[in-house]
C-alpha atoms as a printed R data frame, in Angstrom:
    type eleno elety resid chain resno       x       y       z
1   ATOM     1    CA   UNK     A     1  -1.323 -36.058 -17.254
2   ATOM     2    CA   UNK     A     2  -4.217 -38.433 -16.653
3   ATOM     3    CA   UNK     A     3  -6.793 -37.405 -14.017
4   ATOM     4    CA   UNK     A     4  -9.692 -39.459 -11.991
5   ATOM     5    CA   UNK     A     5 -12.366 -36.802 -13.810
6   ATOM     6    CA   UNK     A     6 -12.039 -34.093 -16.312
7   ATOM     7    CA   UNK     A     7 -14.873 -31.491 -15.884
8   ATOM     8    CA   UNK     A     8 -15.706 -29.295 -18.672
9   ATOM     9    CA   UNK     A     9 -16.810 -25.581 -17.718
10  ATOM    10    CA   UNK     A    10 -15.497 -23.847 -15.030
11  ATOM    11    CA   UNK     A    11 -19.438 -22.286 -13.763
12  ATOM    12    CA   UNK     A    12 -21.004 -23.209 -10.477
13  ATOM    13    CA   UNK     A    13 -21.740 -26.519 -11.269
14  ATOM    14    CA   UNK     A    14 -18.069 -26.812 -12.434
15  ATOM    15    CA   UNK     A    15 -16.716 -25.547  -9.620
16  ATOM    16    CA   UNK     A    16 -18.972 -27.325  -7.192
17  ATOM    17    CA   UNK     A    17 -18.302 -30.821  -8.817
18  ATOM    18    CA   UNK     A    18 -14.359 -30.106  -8.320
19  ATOM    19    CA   UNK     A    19 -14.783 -29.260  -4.873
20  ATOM    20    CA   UNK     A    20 -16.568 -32.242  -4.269
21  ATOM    21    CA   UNK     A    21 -14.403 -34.630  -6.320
22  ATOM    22    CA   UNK     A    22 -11.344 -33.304  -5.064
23  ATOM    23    CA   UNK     A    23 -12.454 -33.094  -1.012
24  ATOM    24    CA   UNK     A    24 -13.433 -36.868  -1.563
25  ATOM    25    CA   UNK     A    25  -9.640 -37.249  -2.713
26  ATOM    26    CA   UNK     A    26 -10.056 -37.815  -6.781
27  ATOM    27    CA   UNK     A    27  -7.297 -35.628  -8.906
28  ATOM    28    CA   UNK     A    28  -9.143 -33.260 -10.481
29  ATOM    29    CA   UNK     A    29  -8.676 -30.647 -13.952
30  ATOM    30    CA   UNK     A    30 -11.527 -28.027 -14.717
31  ATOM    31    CA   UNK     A    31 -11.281 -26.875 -18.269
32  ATOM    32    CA   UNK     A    32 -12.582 -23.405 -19.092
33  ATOM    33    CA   UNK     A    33 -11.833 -21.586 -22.094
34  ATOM    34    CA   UNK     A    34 -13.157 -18.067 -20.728
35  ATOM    35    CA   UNK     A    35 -12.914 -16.868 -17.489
36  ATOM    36    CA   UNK     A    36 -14.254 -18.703 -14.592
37  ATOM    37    CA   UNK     A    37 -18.126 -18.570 -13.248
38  ATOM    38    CA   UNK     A    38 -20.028 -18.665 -16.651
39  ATOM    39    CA   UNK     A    39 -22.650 -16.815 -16.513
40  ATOM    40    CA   UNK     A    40 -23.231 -16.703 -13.414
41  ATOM    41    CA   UNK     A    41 -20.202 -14.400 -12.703
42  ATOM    42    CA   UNK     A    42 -21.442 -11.517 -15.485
43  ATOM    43    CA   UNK     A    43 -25.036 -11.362 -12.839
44  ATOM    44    CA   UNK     A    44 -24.943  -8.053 -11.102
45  ATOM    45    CA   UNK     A    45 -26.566  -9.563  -7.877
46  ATOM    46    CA   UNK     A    46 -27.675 -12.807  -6.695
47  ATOM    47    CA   UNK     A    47 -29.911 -12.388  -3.817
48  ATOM    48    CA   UNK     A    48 -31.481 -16.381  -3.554
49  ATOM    49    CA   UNK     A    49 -28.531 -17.875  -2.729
50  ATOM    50    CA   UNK     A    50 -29.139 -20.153   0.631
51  ATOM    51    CA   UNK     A    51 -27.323 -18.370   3.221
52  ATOM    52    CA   UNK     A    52 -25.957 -15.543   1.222
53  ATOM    53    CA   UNK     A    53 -28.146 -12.326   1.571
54  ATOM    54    CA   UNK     A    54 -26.705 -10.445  -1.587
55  ATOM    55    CA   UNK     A    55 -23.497 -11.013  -3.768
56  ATOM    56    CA   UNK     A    56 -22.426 -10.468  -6.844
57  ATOM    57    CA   UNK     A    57 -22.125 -13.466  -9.326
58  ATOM    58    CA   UNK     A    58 -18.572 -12.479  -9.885
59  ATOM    59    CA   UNK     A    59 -17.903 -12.411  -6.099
60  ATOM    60    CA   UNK     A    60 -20.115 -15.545  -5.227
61  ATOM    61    CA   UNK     A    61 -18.257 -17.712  -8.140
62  ATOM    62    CA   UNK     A    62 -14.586 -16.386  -7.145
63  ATOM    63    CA   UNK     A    63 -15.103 -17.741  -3.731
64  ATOM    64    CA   UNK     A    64 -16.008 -21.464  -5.114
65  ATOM    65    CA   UNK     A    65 -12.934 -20.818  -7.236
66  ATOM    66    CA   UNK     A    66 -10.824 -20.249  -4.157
67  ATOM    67    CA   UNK     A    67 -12.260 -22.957  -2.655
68  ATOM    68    CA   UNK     A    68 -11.957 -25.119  -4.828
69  ATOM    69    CA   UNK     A    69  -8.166 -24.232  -5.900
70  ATOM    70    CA   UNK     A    70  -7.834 -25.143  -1.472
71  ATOM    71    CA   UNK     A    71  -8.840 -28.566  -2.169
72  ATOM    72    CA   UNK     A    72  -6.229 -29.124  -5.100
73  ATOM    73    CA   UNK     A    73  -8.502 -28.929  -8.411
74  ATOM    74    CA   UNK     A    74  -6.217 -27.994 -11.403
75  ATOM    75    CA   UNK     A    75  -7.238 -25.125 -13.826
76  ATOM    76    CA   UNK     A    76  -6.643 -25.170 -17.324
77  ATOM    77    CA   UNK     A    77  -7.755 -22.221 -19.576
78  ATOM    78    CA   UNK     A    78  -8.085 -23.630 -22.703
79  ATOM    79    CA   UNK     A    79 -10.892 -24.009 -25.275
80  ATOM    80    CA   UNK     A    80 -12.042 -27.794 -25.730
81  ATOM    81    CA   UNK     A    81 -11.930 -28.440 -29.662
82  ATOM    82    CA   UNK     A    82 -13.309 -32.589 -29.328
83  ATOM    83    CA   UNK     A    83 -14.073 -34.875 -26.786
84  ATOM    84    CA   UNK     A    84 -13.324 -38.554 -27.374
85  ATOM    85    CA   UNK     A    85 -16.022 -40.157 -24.269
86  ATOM    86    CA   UNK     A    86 -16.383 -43.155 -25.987
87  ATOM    87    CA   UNK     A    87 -12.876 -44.087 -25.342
88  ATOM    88    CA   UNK     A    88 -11.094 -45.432 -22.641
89  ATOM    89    CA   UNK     A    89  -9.189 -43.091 -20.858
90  ATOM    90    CA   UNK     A    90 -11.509 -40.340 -22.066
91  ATOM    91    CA   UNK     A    91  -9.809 -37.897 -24.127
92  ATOM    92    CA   UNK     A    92 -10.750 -33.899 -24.101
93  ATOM    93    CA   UNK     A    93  -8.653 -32.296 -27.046
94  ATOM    94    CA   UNK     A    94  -7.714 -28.685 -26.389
95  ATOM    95    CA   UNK     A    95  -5.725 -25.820 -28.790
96  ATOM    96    CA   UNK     A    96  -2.116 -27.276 -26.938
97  ATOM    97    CA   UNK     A    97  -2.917 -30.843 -25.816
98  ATOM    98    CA   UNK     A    98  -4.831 -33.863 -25.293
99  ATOM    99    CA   UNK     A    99  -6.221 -34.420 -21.581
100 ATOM   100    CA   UNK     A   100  -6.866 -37.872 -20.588
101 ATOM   101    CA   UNK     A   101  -9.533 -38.870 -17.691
102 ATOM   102    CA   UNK     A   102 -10.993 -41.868 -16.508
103 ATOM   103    CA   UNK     A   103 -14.230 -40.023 -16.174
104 ATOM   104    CA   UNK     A   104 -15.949 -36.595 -17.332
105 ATOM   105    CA   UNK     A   105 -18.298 -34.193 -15.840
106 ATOM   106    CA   UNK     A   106 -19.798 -31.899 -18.702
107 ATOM   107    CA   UNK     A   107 -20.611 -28.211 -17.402
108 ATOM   108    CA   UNK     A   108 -20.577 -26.265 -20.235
109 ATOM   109    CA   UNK     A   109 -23.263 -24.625 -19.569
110 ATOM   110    CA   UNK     A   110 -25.709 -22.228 -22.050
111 ATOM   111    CA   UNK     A   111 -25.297 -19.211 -23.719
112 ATOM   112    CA   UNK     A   112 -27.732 -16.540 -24.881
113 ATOM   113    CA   UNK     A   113 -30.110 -16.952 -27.363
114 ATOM   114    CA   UNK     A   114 -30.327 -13.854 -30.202
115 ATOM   115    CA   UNK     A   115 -33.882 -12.656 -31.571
116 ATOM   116    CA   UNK     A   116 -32.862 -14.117 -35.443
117 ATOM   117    CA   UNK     A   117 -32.894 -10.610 -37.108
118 ATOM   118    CA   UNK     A   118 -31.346  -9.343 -39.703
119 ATOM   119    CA   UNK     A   119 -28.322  -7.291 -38.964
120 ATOM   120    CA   UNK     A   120 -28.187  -8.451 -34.952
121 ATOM   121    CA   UNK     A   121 -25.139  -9.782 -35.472
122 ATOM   122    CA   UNK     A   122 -23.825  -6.346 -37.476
123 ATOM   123    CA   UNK     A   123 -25.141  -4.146 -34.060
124 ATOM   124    CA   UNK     A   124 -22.961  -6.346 -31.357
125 ATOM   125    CA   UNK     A   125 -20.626  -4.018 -29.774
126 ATOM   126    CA   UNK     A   126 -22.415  -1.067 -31.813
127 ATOM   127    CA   UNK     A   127 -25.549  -1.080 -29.633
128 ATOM   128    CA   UNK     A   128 -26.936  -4.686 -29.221
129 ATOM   129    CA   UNK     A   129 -25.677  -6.513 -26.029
130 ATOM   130    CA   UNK     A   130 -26.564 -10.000 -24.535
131 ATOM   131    CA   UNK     A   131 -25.158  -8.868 -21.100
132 ATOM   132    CA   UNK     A   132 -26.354  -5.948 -18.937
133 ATOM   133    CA   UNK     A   133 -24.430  -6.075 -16.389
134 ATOM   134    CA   UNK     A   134 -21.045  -6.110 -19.467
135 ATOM   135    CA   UNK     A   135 -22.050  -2.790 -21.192
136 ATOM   136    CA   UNK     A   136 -24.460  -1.602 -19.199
137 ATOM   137    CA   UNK     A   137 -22.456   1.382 -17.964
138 ATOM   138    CA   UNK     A   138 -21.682   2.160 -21.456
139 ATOM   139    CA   UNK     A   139 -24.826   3.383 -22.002
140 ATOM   140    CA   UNK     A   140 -25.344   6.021 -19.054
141 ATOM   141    CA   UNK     A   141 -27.494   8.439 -19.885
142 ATOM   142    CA   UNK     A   142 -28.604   6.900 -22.986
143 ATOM   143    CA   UNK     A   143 -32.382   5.386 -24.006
144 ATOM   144    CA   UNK     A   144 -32.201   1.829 -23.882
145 ATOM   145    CA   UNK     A   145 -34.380  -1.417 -24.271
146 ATOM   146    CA   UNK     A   146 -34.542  -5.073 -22.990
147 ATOM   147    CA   UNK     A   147 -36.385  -7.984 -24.398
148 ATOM   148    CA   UNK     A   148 -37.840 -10.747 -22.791
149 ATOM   149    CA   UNK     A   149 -39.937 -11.058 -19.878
150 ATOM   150    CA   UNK     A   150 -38.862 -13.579 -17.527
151 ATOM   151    CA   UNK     A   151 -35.958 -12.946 -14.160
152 ATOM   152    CA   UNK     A   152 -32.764 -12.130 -16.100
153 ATOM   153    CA   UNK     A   153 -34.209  -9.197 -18.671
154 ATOM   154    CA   UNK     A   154 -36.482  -8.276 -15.416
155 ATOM   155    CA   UNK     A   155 -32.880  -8.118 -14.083
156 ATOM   156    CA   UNK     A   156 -31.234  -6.393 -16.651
157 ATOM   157    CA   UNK     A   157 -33.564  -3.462 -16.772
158 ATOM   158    CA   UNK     A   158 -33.587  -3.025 -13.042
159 ATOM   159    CA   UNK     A   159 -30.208  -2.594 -13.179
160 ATOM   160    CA   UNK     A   160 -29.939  -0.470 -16.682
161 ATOM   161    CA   UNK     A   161 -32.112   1.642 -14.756
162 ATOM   162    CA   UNK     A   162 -28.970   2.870 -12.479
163 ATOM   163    CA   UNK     A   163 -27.103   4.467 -15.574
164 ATOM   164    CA   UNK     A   164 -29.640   4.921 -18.861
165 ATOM   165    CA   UNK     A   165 -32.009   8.023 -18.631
166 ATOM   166    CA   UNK     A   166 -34.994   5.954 -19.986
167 ATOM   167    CA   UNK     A   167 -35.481   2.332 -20.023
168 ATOM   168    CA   UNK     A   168 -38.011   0.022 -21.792
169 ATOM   169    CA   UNK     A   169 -38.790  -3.163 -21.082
170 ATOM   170    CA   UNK     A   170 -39.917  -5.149 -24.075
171 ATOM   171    CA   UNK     A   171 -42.057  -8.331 -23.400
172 ATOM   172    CA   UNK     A   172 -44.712 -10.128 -26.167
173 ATOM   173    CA   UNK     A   173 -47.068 -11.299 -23.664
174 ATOM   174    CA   UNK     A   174 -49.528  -9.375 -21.037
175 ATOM   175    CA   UNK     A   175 -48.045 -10.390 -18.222
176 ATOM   176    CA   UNK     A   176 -43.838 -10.825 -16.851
177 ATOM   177    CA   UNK     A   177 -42.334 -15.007 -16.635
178 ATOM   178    CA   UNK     A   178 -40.555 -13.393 -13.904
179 ATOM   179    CA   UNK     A   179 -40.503 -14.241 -10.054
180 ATOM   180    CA   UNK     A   180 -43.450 -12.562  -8.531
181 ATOM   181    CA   UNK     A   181 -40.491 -10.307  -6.358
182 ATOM   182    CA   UNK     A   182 -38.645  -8.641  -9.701
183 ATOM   183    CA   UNK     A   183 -42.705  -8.312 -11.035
184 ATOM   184    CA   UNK     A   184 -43.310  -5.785  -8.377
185 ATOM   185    CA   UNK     A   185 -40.063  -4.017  -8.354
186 ATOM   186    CA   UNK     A   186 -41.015  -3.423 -12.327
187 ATOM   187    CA   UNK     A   187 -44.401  -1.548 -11.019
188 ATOM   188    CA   UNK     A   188 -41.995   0.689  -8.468
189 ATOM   189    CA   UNK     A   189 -39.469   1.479 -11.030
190 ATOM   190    CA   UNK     A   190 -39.989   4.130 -13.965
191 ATOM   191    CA   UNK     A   191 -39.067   1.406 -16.504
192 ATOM   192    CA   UNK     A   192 -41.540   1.461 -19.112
193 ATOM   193    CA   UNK     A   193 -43.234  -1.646 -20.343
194 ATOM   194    CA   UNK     A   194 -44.403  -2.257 -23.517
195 ATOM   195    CA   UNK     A   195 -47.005  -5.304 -23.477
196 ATOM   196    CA   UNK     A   196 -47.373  -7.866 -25.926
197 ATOM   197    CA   UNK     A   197 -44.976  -6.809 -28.373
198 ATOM   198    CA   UNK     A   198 -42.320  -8.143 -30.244
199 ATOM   199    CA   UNK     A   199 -39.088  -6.611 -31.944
200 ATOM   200    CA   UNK     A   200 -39.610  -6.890 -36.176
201 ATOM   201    CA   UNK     A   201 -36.353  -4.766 -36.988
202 ATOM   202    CA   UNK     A   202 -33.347  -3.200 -36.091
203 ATOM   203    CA   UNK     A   203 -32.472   0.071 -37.458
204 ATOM   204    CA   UNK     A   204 -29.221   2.779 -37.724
205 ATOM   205    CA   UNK     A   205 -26.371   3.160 -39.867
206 ATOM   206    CA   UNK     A   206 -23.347   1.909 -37.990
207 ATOM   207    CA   UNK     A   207 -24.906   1.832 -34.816
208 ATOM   208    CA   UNK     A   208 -28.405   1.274 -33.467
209 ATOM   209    CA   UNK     A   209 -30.828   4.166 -33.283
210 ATOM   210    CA   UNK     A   210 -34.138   2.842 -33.486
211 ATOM   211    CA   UNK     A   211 -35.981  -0.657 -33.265
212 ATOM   212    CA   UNK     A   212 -39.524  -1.235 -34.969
213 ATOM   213    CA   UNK     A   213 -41.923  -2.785 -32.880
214 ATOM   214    CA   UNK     A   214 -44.829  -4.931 -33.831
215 ATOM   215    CA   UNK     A   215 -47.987  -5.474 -31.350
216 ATOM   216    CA   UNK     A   216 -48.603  -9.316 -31.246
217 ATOM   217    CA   UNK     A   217 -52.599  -8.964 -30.873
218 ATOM   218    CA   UNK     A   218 -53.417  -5.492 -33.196
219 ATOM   219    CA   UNK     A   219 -50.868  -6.005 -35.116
220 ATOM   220    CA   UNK     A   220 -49.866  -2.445 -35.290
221 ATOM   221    CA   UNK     A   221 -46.498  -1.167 -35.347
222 ATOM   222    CA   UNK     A   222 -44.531   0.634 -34.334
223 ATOM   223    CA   UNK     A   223 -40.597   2.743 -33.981
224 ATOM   224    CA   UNK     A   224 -38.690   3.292 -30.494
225 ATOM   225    CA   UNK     A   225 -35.724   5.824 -30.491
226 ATOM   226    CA   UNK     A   226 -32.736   3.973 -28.944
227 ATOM   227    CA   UNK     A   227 -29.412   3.732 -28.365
228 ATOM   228    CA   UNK     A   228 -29.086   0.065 -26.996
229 ATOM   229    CA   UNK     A   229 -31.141  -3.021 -26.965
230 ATOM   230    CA   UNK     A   230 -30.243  -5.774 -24.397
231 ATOM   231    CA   UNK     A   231 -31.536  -9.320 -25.371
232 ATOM   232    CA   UNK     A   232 -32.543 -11.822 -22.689
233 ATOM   233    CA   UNK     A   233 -35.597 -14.131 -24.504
234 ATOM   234    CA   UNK     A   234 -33.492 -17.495 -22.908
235 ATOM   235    CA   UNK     A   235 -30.660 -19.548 -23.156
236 ATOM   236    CA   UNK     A   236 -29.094 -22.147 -26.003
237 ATOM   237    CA   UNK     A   237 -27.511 -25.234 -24.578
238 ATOM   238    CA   UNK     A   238 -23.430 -25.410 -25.154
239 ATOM   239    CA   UNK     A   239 -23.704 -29.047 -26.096
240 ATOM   240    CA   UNK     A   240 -22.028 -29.132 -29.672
241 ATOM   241    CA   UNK     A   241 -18.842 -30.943 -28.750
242 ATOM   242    CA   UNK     A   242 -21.003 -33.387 -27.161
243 ATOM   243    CA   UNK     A   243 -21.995 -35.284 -30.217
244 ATOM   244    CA   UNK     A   244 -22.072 -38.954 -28.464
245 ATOM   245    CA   UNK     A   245 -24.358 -38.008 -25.752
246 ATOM   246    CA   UNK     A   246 -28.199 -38.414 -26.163
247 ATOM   247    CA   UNK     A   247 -29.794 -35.025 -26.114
248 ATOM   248    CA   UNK     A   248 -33.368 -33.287 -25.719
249 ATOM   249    CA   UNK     A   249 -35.193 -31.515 -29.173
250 ATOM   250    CA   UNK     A   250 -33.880 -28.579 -27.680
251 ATOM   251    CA   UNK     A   251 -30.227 -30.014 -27.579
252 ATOM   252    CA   UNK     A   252 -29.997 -30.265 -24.053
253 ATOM   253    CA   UNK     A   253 -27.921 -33.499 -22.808
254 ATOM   254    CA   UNK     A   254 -30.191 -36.173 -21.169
255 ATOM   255    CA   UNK     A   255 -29.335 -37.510 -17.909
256 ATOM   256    CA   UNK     A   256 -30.347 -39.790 -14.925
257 ATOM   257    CA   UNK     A   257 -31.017 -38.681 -11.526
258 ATOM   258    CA   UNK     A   258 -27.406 -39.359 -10.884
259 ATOM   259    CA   UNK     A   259 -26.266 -37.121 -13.435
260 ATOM   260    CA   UNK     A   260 -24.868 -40.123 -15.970
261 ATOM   261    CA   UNK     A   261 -25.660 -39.378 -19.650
262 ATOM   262    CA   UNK     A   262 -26.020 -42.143 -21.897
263 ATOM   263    CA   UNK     A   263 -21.893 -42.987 -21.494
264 ATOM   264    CA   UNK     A   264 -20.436 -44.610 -18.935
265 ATOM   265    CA   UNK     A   265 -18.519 -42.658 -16.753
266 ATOM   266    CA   UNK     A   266 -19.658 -39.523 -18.436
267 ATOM   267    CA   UNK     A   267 -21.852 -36.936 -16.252
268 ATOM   268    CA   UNK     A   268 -23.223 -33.820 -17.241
269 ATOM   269    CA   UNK     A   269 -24.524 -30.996 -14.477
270 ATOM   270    CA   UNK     A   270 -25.753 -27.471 -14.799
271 ATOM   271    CA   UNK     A   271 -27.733 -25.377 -17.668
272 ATOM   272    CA   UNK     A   272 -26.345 -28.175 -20.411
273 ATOM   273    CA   UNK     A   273 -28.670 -30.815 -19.621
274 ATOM   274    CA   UNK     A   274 -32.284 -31.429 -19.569
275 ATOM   275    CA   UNK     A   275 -34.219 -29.957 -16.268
276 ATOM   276    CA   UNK     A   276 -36.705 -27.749 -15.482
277 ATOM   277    CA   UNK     A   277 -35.177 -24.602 -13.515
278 ATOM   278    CA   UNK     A   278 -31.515 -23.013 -14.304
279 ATOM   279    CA   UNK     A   279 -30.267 -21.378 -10.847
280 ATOM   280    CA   UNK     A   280 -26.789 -21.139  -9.395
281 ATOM   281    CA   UNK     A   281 -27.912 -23.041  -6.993
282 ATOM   282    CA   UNK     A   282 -29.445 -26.154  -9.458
283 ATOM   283    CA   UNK     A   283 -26.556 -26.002 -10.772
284 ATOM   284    CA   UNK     A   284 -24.663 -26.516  -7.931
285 ATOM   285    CA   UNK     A   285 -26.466 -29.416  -6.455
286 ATOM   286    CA   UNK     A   286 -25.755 -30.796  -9.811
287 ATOM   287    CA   UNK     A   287 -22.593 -30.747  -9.947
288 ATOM   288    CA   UNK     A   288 -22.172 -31.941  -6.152
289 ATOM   289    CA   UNK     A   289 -24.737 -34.964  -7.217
290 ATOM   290    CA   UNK     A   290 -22.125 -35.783 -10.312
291 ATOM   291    CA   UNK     A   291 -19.519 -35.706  -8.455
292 ATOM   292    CA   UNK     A   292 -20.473 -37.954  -5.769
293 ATOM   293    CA   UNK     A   293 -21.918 -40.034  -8.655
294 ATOM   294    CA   UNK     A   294 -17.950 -40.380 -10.289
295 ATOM   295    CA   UNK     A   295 -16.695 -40.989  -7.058
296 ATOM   296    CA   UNK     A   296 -18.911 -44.039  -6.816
297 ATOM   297    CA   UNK     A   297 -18.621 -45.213 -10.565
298 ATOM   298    CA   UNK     A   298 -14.904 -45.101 -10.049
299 ATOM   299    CA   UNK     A   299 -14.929 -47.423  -6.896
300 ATOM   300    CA   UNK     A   300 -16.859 -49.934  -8.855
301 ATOM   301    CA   UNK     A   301 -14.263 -50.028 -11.647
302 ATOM   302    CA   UNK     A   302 -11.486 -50.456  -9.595
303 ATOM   303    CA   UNK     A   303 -12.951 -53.620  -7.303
């Protein structure tokens, strides 16, 4: 089946561009390989949402689903192996077929980025976690640690704090990135933080039991007893299938004000591409922006 506009990624500025692009009467597919809400959906609470006091990301993201699915946007969980935006229909290859649009929205999103150590990738699922809000229950109880300093690891340990007996809070400068609102929870809260520090080494046998820690001014160091270590030092664009769209050092896609990338009738909304603050709801007026943007482009072609 062909469709006005394929969108790629099924988070809030996914879901937010099919609302749009459906309510303005365009047939529309959302692609998602995983489950829907990206990341946002795996945040225990989302309190600066405009009009929505507190929700959970999974709660907040199933209702754009719903809504969306009202206005007649077609889901398809499969995992995007190439994109063909060059061509005309655009064609988005997945494991069972080939999906052709006359435009695309790309909303893959980001994932999280790991600390480069040796044996991180050995610990996942045997004490090293890039999700509180996944595992944290798993740990009740248990001494745990969470690097970074800015509003998701702030986050992450305010929330760890509900089920591990003792959590640490691991950040290499003096002071927290973090919204000045999480800062001061952090000074109410008995999580401990260790300043300017950064994690050298990952220790245990087939789990984690210990991290060594090295100060970033005395250079002193250091070893923490633990039993998990959440990572949230930032995010690393999901723009690999994108190979024909112009992208940032960084790898995020480059766009216009309008959301266009460097292809015609290609968009891209959300964490992907280029911008200065990632929040559900950037990434919402994003994808309502790229929306209305395809909507427009697709007038023109047809006149």
């Amino acid at each position: 089946m062909k469709y006005d506009v394929a969108i790629i990624g099924g988070g809030p500025a996914g879901l937010t561009a099919g609302i749009y692009a459906a309510r303005g009467g365009l047939s529309v597919a959302i692609i998602e390989k995983q489950g829907i809400g990206g990341q946002a959906a795996l945040t225990s609470e989302i309190e600066n949402y405009p009009g929505v006091e507190t929700s959970s990301g999974f709660e907040l993201t199933l209702k754009m689903q719903e809504q969306a699915e009202r206005f007649g946007v077609n889901f398809v969980y499969e995992e995007v192996l190439a994109l063909h935006l060059a061509k005309n229909p655009k064609q988005i290859v997945t494991q069972n077929s080939i999906i052709e649009a006359s435009s695309v929205i790309l909303c893959m999103g980001a994932s999280p980025r790991n600390l480069g150590l040796a044996r991180e990738m050995e610990f996942i699922g045997g004490g090293v976690s890039y999700c509180a809000t996944c595992d944290g229950a798993f740990f009740r109880g248990k001494n745990v640690a969470v690097n970074g300093g800015g509003n998701t690891a702030v986050e992450d340990a305010l929330y760890l704090e509900r089920f591990a007996s003792k959590v640490y809070l691991i950040h290499r400068r003096n002071e927290l990135r973090a919204d000045k609102i999480l800062a001061e929870r952090i000074k109410s809260s008995t999580i401990n933080v260790i300043w300017d520090s950064v994690i050298k080494e990952l220790e245990g046998d087939k789990k984690l039991s210990a991290i060594k820690i090295s100060n970033v001014k005395s250079g002193e160091e250091s070893e923490l007893k633990l039993d998990g270590l959440f990572v949230a030092v930032g995010q690393v664009p999901s723009s690999t299938l994108a190979t024909e769209i112009d992208r940032n050092e960084k790898g995020y896609l480059i766009t216009k004000d309008d959301m266009s990338t460097n292809i015609e009738g290609v968009y891209a909304a959300g964490d992907l591409r280029q911008k200065t603050l990632r929040q559900v709801v950037t990434a919402c007026a994003d994808g309502a922006i790229a929306a209305d943007s395809v909507s427009k482009w697709l007038t023109e072609q047809k006149k």
